[in-house]
């Protein structure tokens, strides 16, 4: 069962929350980065989450048509086949989708899974993300209600981002300022609109100073202890247990975070952490090294013939896969998911 069923995905999240660990959610843009992520999870004996952003899906759709749905469906179908060779379980997820791309990405993908479920099959993706952080909270939650109802009917978990994450990802950008901190009132309004599981399960990307990309020390002030305040505030309001807390939190902008920041986030309910920038660099770094060291082989300098062994994409591609897999292995260790795979 390499691709999680809806039941197993729920079990994965429950186990992470109870065990105070989180799954690395690795963005992929090709079959090769998919294999790198799967390899890293397998070597760590960790289950995990594979995700495709709108930009990643557009790239996967090919530069001729740049069709996001085609790209996402194609890689998801590919993953269902190749993941069988890895002794771990992964969930497939779509990352950041803003309002202007819902009709070209998440809604059509929901329709694909709705058709599969109607035939008695499992959904193609196990979760989808709605990024309404650029909208007012009222508009954000209104759209989230519609998407949650459809997702729940298709046995899919919805991820919502209710307040901004700083930096830029796939065209959605926010300044780095005091708005990057979710308030207890924001969390209560979310629970009022989306419920606490009775309307369908959702993951909550709350903001505690998160920023996409990597910044030098001192530029970003993370407050992962804020997540505890959000859980406690909502628990008190709705008469729920404060521990482990009503929300399943997602850590966005996780690349470059310190081990202490990650540990605090895990203690306060984070079950999923997005990792993209660090794995992008890990994938590209050995390729750059190979090109610089084999300059006269990868290029036909001064009319020479070059060296097929050095410019063959398989040569440098293997180095890229190994390096990215090693970074995924490191992420599993940081998030305490190493050795926790479902047997």
Short mmCIF file of C-alpha atoms in Angstrom, two decimals:
data_model
loop_
_atom_site.label_atom_id
_atom_site.label_comp_id
_atom_site.label_asym_id
_atom_site.label_seq_id
_atom_site.Cartn_x
_atom_site.Cartn_y
_atom_site.Cartn_z
CA UNK A 1 0.00 0.00 0.00
CA UNK A 2 2.59 2.60 -1.04
CA UNK A 3 -0.02 5.30 -1.77
CA UNK A 4 -2.11 5.84 1.35
CA UNK A 5 -5.81 5.08 1.29
CA UNK A 6 -8.00 7.74 2.92
CA UNK A 7 -8.18 5.61 6.06
CA UNK A 8 -4.42 5.13 6.22
CA UNK A 9 -3.76 8.84 5.63
CA UNK A 10 -5.97 9.65 8.61
CA UNK A 11 -4.07 7.06 10.62
CA UNK A 12 -0.75 8.62 9.58
CA UNK A 13 -1.85 12.05 10.79
CA UNK A 14 -3.26 10.65 14.02
CA UNK A 15 0.00 8.82 14.73
CA UNK A 16 2.05 11.95 14.05
CA UNK A 17 -0.07 14.05 16.37
CA UNK A 18 -0.03 11.51 19.18
CA UNK A 19 3.70 10.87 18.76
CA UNK A 20 4.65 14.55 18.38
CA UNK A 21 6.37 14.07 15.06
CA UNK A 22 5.60 15.42 11.60
CA UNK A 23 5.84 14.22 8.03
CA UNK A 24 8.11 16.04 5.63
CA UNK A 25 5.99 17.26 2.71
CA UNK A 26 8.35 17.33 -0.25
CA UNK A 27 7.56 19.37 -3.36
CA UNK A 28 8.35 17.54 -6.60
CA UNK A 29 8.48 18.77 -10.19
CA UNK A 30 9.55 15.67 -12.12
CA UNK A 31 9.73 11.90 -12.03
CA UNK A 32 13.32 12.25 -10.86
CA UNK A 33 12.53 14.48 -7.86
CA UNK A 34 9.65 12.13 -7.04
CA UNK A 35 12.07 9.19 -6.91
CA UNK A 36 14.45 11.27 -4.77
CA UNK A 37 11.70 11.95 -2.25
CA UNK A 38 10.56 8.32 -2.19
CA UNK A 39 14.15 7.14 -1.79
CA UNK A 40 14.75 9.51 1.10
CA UNK A 41 11.61 8.34 2.89
CA UNK A 42 12.50 4.69 2.30
CA UNK A 43 16.03 5.12 3.64
CA UNK A 44 14.62 6.86 6.72
CA UNK A 45 11.94 4.16 7.14
CA UNK A 46 9.47 7.01 7.30
CA UNK A 47 6.13 7.53 5.64
CA UNK A 48 5.70 10.93 4.06
CA UNK A 49 3.86 13.38 1.86
CA UNK A 50 4.62 14.19 -1.78
CA UNK A 51 3.21 17.46 -3.02
CA UNK A 52 2.82 19.39 -6.27
CA UNK A 53 2.35 23.16 -6.37
CA UNK A 54 0.56 25.01 -9.15
CA UNK A 55 3.91 26.02 -10.62
CA UNK A 56 5.20 22.48 -10.30
CA UNK A 57 2.08 21.11 -11.99
CA UNK A 58 2.40 23.64 -14.81
CA UNK A 59 6.02 22.57 -15.33
CA UNK A 60 4.97 18.91 -15.29
CA UNK A 61 2.31 19.68 -17.90
CA UNK A 62 5.07 20.61 -20.35
CA UNK A 63 6.04 23.95 -21.76
CA UNK A 64 3.90 23.42 -24.87
CA UNK A 65 0.58 23.62 -23.03
CA UNK A 66 1.56 24.25 -19.38
CA UNK A 67 -1.63 22.53 -18.27
CA UNK A 68 -1.61 22.16 -14.49
CA UNK A 69 -4.25 19.46 -14.24
CA UNK A 70 -2.54 17.30 -16.89
CA UNK A 71 0.79 17.67 -15.12
CA UNK A 72 -0.57 16.86 -11.66
CA UNK A 73 -2.66 13.89 -12.81
CA UNK A 74 0.20 12.46 -14.86
CA UNK A 75 2.69 12.54 -12.00
CA UNK A 76 0.10 11.23 -9.52
CA UNK A 77 -0.66 8.27 -11.79
CA UNK A 78 3.08 7.69 -12.23
CA UNK A 79 3.53 7.81 -8.45
CA UNK A 80 0.83 5.19 -7.93
CA UNK A 81 2.90 2.82 -10.08
CA UNK A 82 6.51 3.48 -9.06
CA UNK A 83 5.84 3.96 -5.34
CA UNK A 84 5.01 0.25 -5.12
CA UNK A 85 8.76 -0.43 -5.21
CA UNK A 86 9.37 1.54 -2.01
CA UNK A 87 8.65 -0.01 1.38
CA UNK A 88 6.91 3.04 2.86
CA UNK A 89 3.54 4.77 2.54
CA UNK A 90 3.10 8.22 1.05
CA UNK A 91 0.18 10.57 0.60
CA UNK A 92 -0.19 12.76 -2.50
CA UNK A 93 -1.02 16.41 -1.90
CA UNK A 94 -1.37 19.58 -3.96
CA UNK A 95 0.39 22.62 -2.53
CA UNK A 96 -0.50 26.35 -2.55
CA UNK A 97 -3.48 27.16 -4.77
CA UNK A 98 -4.72 30.77 -4.66
CA UNK A 99 -8.20 31.93 -5.64
CA UNK A 100 -7.42 32.76 -9.27
CA UNK A 101 -6.13 29.22 -9.90
CA UNK A 102 -8.84 27.17 -8.16
CA UNK A 103 -10.84 26.66 -11.35
CA UNK A 104 -7.73 25.56 -13.22
CA UNK A 105 -6.28 23.31 -10.55
CA UNK A 106 -7.96 22.18 -7.32
CA UNK A 107 -11.59 22.09 -8.49
CA UNK A 108 -10.83 19.96 -11.60
CA UNK A 109 -8.65 17.66 -9.48
CA UNK A 110 -11.47 17.28 -6.98
CA UNK A 111 -13.72 16.30 -9.90
CA UNK A 112 -11.21 13.63 -10.95
CA UNK A 113 -11.30 12.10 -7.47
CA UNK A 114 -15.08 12.44 -7.22
CA UNK A 115 -15.38 10.31 -10.37
CA UNK A 116 -12.94 7.74 -8.98
CA UNK A 117 -14.78 7.48 -5.66
CA UNK A 118 -18.10 7.13 -7.50
CA UNK A 119 -16.58 4.07 -9.24
CA UNK A 120 -15.60 2.60 -5.88
CA UNK A 121 -11.93 3.62 -6.16
CA UNK A 122 -9.78 5.74 -3.88
CA UNK A 123 -9.19 9.43 -4.66
CA UNK A 124 -6.19 10.26 -6.85
CA UNK A 125 -4.82 12.77 -4.32
CA UNK A 126 -5.23 12.36 -0.58
CA UNK A 127 -5.29 16.08 0.20
CA UNK A 128 -5.49 19.47 -1.50
CA UNK A 129 -4.51 22.92 -0.31
CA UNK A 130 -6.58 26.08 -0.58
CA UNK A 131 -4.36 29.14 -0.08
CA UNK A 132 -6.73 31.98 0.76
CA UNK A 133 -4.12 33.98 2.63
CA UNK A 134 -4.37 36.84 0.13
CA UNK A 135 -8.14 37.16 0.74
CA UNK A 136 -10.05 38.55 3.69
CA UNK A 137 -10.58 35.91 6.36
CA UNK A 138 -14.34 35.97 5.70
CA UNK A 139 -13.88 35.29 1.97
CA UNK A 140 -11.13 32.77 2.68
CA UNK A 141 -13.37 30.74 4.99
CA UNK A 142 -16.40 30.95 2.71
CA UNK A 143 -14.42 29.33 -0.10
CA UNK A 144 -12.91 26.87 2.37
CA UNK A 145 -16.41 25.74 3.39
CA UNK A 146 -17.31 24.93 -0.22
CA UNK A 147 -14.04 23.09 -0.84
CA UNK A 148 -14.18 21.19 2.46
CA UNK A 149 -17.63 19.83 1.66
CA UNK A 150 -16.46 18.56 -1.75
CA UNK A 151 -13.21 17.20 -0.34
CA UNK A 152 -14.92 15.33 2.49
CA UNK A 153 -17.39 13.74 0.06
CA UNK A 154 -14.43 12.53 -2.03
CA UNK A 155 -12.58 11.17 1.04
CA UNK A 156 -9.96 13.92 0.73
CA UNK A 157 -8.44 16.10 3.45
CA UNK A 158 -8.33 19.85 2.84
CA UNK A 159 -5.46 22.09 3.90
CA UNK A 160 -6.25 25.74 4.53
CA UNK A 161 -3.95 28.72 5.04
CA UNK A 162 -5.88 31.33 7.00
CA UNK A 163 -3.24 34.05 7.42
CA UNK A 164 -0.18 35.02 5.37
CA UNK A 165 3.14 33.27 5.10
CA UNK A 166 5.87 35.74 4.20
CA UNK A 167 8.03 35.69 1.10
CA UNK A 168 6.91 34.39 -2.29
CA UNK A 169 5.87 31.03 -3.71
CA UNK A 170 4.37 30.48 -7.15
CA UNK A 171 3.22 34.07 -7.50
CA UNK A 172 1.65 34.43 -4.02
CA UNK A 173 3.69 36.89 -1.97
CA UNK A 174 3.41 38.63 1.39
CA UNK A 175 5.63 41.13 3.16
CA UNK A 176 7.58 40.09 6.22
CA UNK A 177 5.77 42.00 8.97
CA UNK A 178 3.53 41.62 12.03
CA UNK A 179 0.64 40.23 9.95
CA UNK A 180 2.50 36.92 9.81
CA UNK A 181 1.07 35.81 13.17
CA UNK A 182 -2.34 34.12 13.43
CA UNK A 183 -4.46 35.29 16.36
CA UNK A 184 -6.70 33.24 18.64
CA UNK A 185 -9.67 35.11 17.14
CA UNK A 186 -8.58 33.98 13.65
CA UNK A 187 -8.45 30.39 14.88
CA UNK A 188 -11.88 30.62 16.56
CA UNK A 189 -13.44 32.03 13.38
CA UNK A 190 -11.89 29.14 11.45
CA UNK A 191 -13.35 26.56 13.82
CA UNK A 192 -16.76 28.27 13.66
CA UNK A 193 -16.76 28.11 9.86
CA UNK A 194 -15.12 24.73 9.23
CA UNK A 195 -15.94 22.85 12.40
CA UNK A 196 -13.53 20.67 14.30
CA UNK A 197 -13.78 17.51 12.22
CA UNK A 198 -17.51 16.99 12.01
CA UNK A 199 -17.66 18.72 8.59
CA UNK A 200 -14.57 16.97 7.29
CA UNK A 201 -10.94 16.83 8.35
CA UNK A 202 -8.66 19.71 7.49
CA UNK A 203 -5.06 20.70 8.10
CA UNK A 204 -4.42 24.23 9.30
CA UNK A 205 -1.51 26.32 8.05
CA UNK A 206 -1.47 28.95 10.78
CA UNK A 207 1.16 31.68 10.68
CA UNK A 208 3.76 32.08 13.39
CA UNK A 209 6.23 34.24 11.45
CA UNK A 210 6.77 31.73 8.65
CA UNK A 211 8.53 32.85 5.47
CA UNK A 212 9.01 30.94 2.22
CA UNK A 213 12.57 30.57 1.04
CA UNK A 214 15.73 30.86 3.15
CA UNK A 215 16.80 34.07 4.86
CA UNK A 216 19.85 35.02 6.89
CA UNK A 217 19.60 34.67 10.68
CA UNK A 218 17.69 37.52 12.31
CA UNK A 219 15.52 38.33 9.28
CA UNK A 220 12.73 35.97 10.33
CA UNK A 221 11.29 35.69 13.84
CA UNK A 222 9.44 32.41 14.30
CA UNK A 223 7.12 31.94 17.28
CA UNK A 224 6.06 28.27 17.14
CA UNK A 225 4.87 28.53 20.75
CA UNK A 226 1.95 30.54 19.31
CA UNK A 227 0.43 27.28 18.06
CA UNK A 228 -0.16 26.19 21.65
CA UNK A 229 -2.06 29.42 22.30
CA UNK A 230 -4.27 28.82 19.25
CA UNK A 231 -5.10 25.26 20.29
CA UNK A 232 -5.79 26.28 23.88
CA UNK A 233 -7.93 29.24 22.87
CA UNK A 234 -10.10 27.17 20.53
CA UNK A 235 -10.29 24.27 23.00
CA UNK A 236 -11.56 26.62 25.72
CA UNK A 237 -14.11 28.20 23.38
CA UNK A 238 -15.58 24.89 22.18
CA UNK A 239 -15.12 22.75 25.28
CA UNK A 240 -12.47 20.51 23.75
CA UNK A 241 -9.37 18.99 25.30
CA UNK A 242 -6.41 21.36 25.08
CA UNK A 243 -4.03 18.44 24.55
CA UNK A 244 -3.24 17.20 21.95
CA UNK A 245 -5.39 20.10 20.71
CA UNK A 246 -8.16 20.45 18.15
CA UNK A 247 -6.00 21.48 15.18
CA UNK A 248 -3.62 19.53 12.92
CA UNK A 249 -1.05 22.20 12.10
CA UNK A 250 1.16 22.60 9.03
CA UNK A 251 4.56 24.31 9.17
CA UNK A 252 5.03 26.39 6.01
CA UNK A 253 8.29 28.08 5.09
CA UNK A 254 10.21 25.41 6.98
CA UNK A 255 13.46 25.47 4.98
CA UNK A 256 16.33 26.86 7.03
CA UNK A 257 14.54 26.55 10.39
CA UNK A 258 16.57 25.72 13.49
CA UNK A 259 16.23 22.37 15.24
CA UNK A 260 14.80 24.11 18.31
CA UNK A 261 12.14 25.91 16.27
CA UNK A 262 11.13 22.64 14.66
CA UNK A 263 11.05 20.82 18.01
CA UNK A 264 8.80 23.49 19.54
CA UNK A 265 6.45 23.30 16.57
CA UNK A 266 6.22 19.52 16.92
CA UNK A 267 5.39 19.77 20.60
CA UNK A 268 2.56 22.17 19.73
CA UNK A 269 0.70 20.12 17.13
CA UNK A 270 2.52 20.34 13.78
CA UNK A 271 1.99 17.11 11.79
CA UNK A 272 3.22 18.26 8.36
CA UNK A 273 6.15 20.47 7.38
CA UNK A 274 6.65 21.74 3.85
CA UNK A 275 10.15 21.50 2.44
CA UNK A 276 10.96 22.84 -1.00
CA UNK A 277 13.78 25.40 -1.06
CA UNK A 278 16.26 23.14 0.73
CA UNK A 279 15.50 20.14 -1.48
CA UNK A 280 15.70 22.27 -4.62
CA UNK A 281 19.20 23.32 -3.64
CA UNK A 282 20.17 19.80 -2.66
CA UNK A 283 19.06 18.57 -6.10
CA UNK A 284 20.84 21.31 -8.06
CA UNK A 285 24.11 21.59 -6.10
CA UNK A 286 25.74 18.36 -7.37
CA UNK A 287 24.62 19.16 -10.90
CA UNK A 288 26.43 22.50 -10.76
CA UNK A 289 29.50 20.77 -9.31
CA UNK A 290 29.46 18.21 -12.12
CA UNK A 291 29.14 20.88 -14.81
CA UNK A 292 32.00 22.99 -13.44
CA UNK A 293 34.31 20.00 -13.02
CA UNK A 294 33.50 18.60 -16.47
CA UNK A 295 33.16 21.84 -18.41
CA UNK A 296 35.06 20.61 -21.45
CA UNK A 297 33.12 17.34 -21.45
CA UNK A 298 29.57 18.68 -21.20
CA UNK A 299 30.29 21.37 -23.82
CA UNK A 300 31.85 20.86 -27.22
CA UNK A 301 34.56 23.43 -26.56
CA UNK A 302 36.48 24.82 -29.56
CA UNK A 303 34.91 22.39 -31.98
CA UNK A 304 35.75 19.27 -29.99
CA UNK A 305 33.25 16.42 -29.48
CA UNK A 306 32.82 16.63 -25.70
CA UNK A 307 32.22 13.54 -23.59
CA UNK A 308 28.90 11.74 -23.85
CA UNK A 309 29.48 10.15 -20.46
CA UNK A 310 29.55 13.58 -18.80
CA UNK A 311 26.65 15.24 -20.62
CA UNK A 312 24.37 12.19 -20.49
CA UNK A 313 21.52 13.39 -18.16
CA UNK A 314 21.66 10.07 -16.34
CA UNK A 315 25.19 10.81 -15.16
CA UNK A 316 24.43 14.05 -13.34
CA UNK A 317 20.82 13.06 -12.67
CA UNK A 318 21.89 10.21 -10.40
CA UNK A 319 24.00 12.63 -8.38
CA UNK A 320 21.05 15.01 -8.06
CA UNK A 321 18.69 12.25 -6.91
CA UNK A 322 21.13 10.98 -4.28
CA UNK A 323 21.71 14.46 -2.88
CA UNK A 324 18.02 15.32 -2.64
CA UNK A 325 17.26 11.95 -1.06
CA UNK A 326 19.90 12.66 1.58
CA UNK A 327 18.19 16.00 2.38
CA UNK A 328 14.84 14.20 2.76
CA UNK A 329 16.53 11.73 5.11
CA UNK A 330 17.78 14.69 7.17
CA UNK A 331 14.29 16.19 7.24
CA UNK A 332 12.84 12.95 8.59
CA UNK A 333 15.40 13.01 11.40
CA UNK A 334 14.62 16.65 12.24
CA UNK A 335 10.88 15.97 12.27
CA UNK A 336 11.22 12.75 14.31
CA UNK A 337 9.52 10.64 11.66
CA UNK A 338 12.52 8.35 11.12
CA UNK A 339 11.59 4.74 11.80
CA UNK A 340 7.87 5.48 12.28
CA UNK A 341 6.54 3.95 9.07
CA UNK A 342 3.32 1.99 9.24
CA UNK A 343 4.27 -1.67 9.21
#
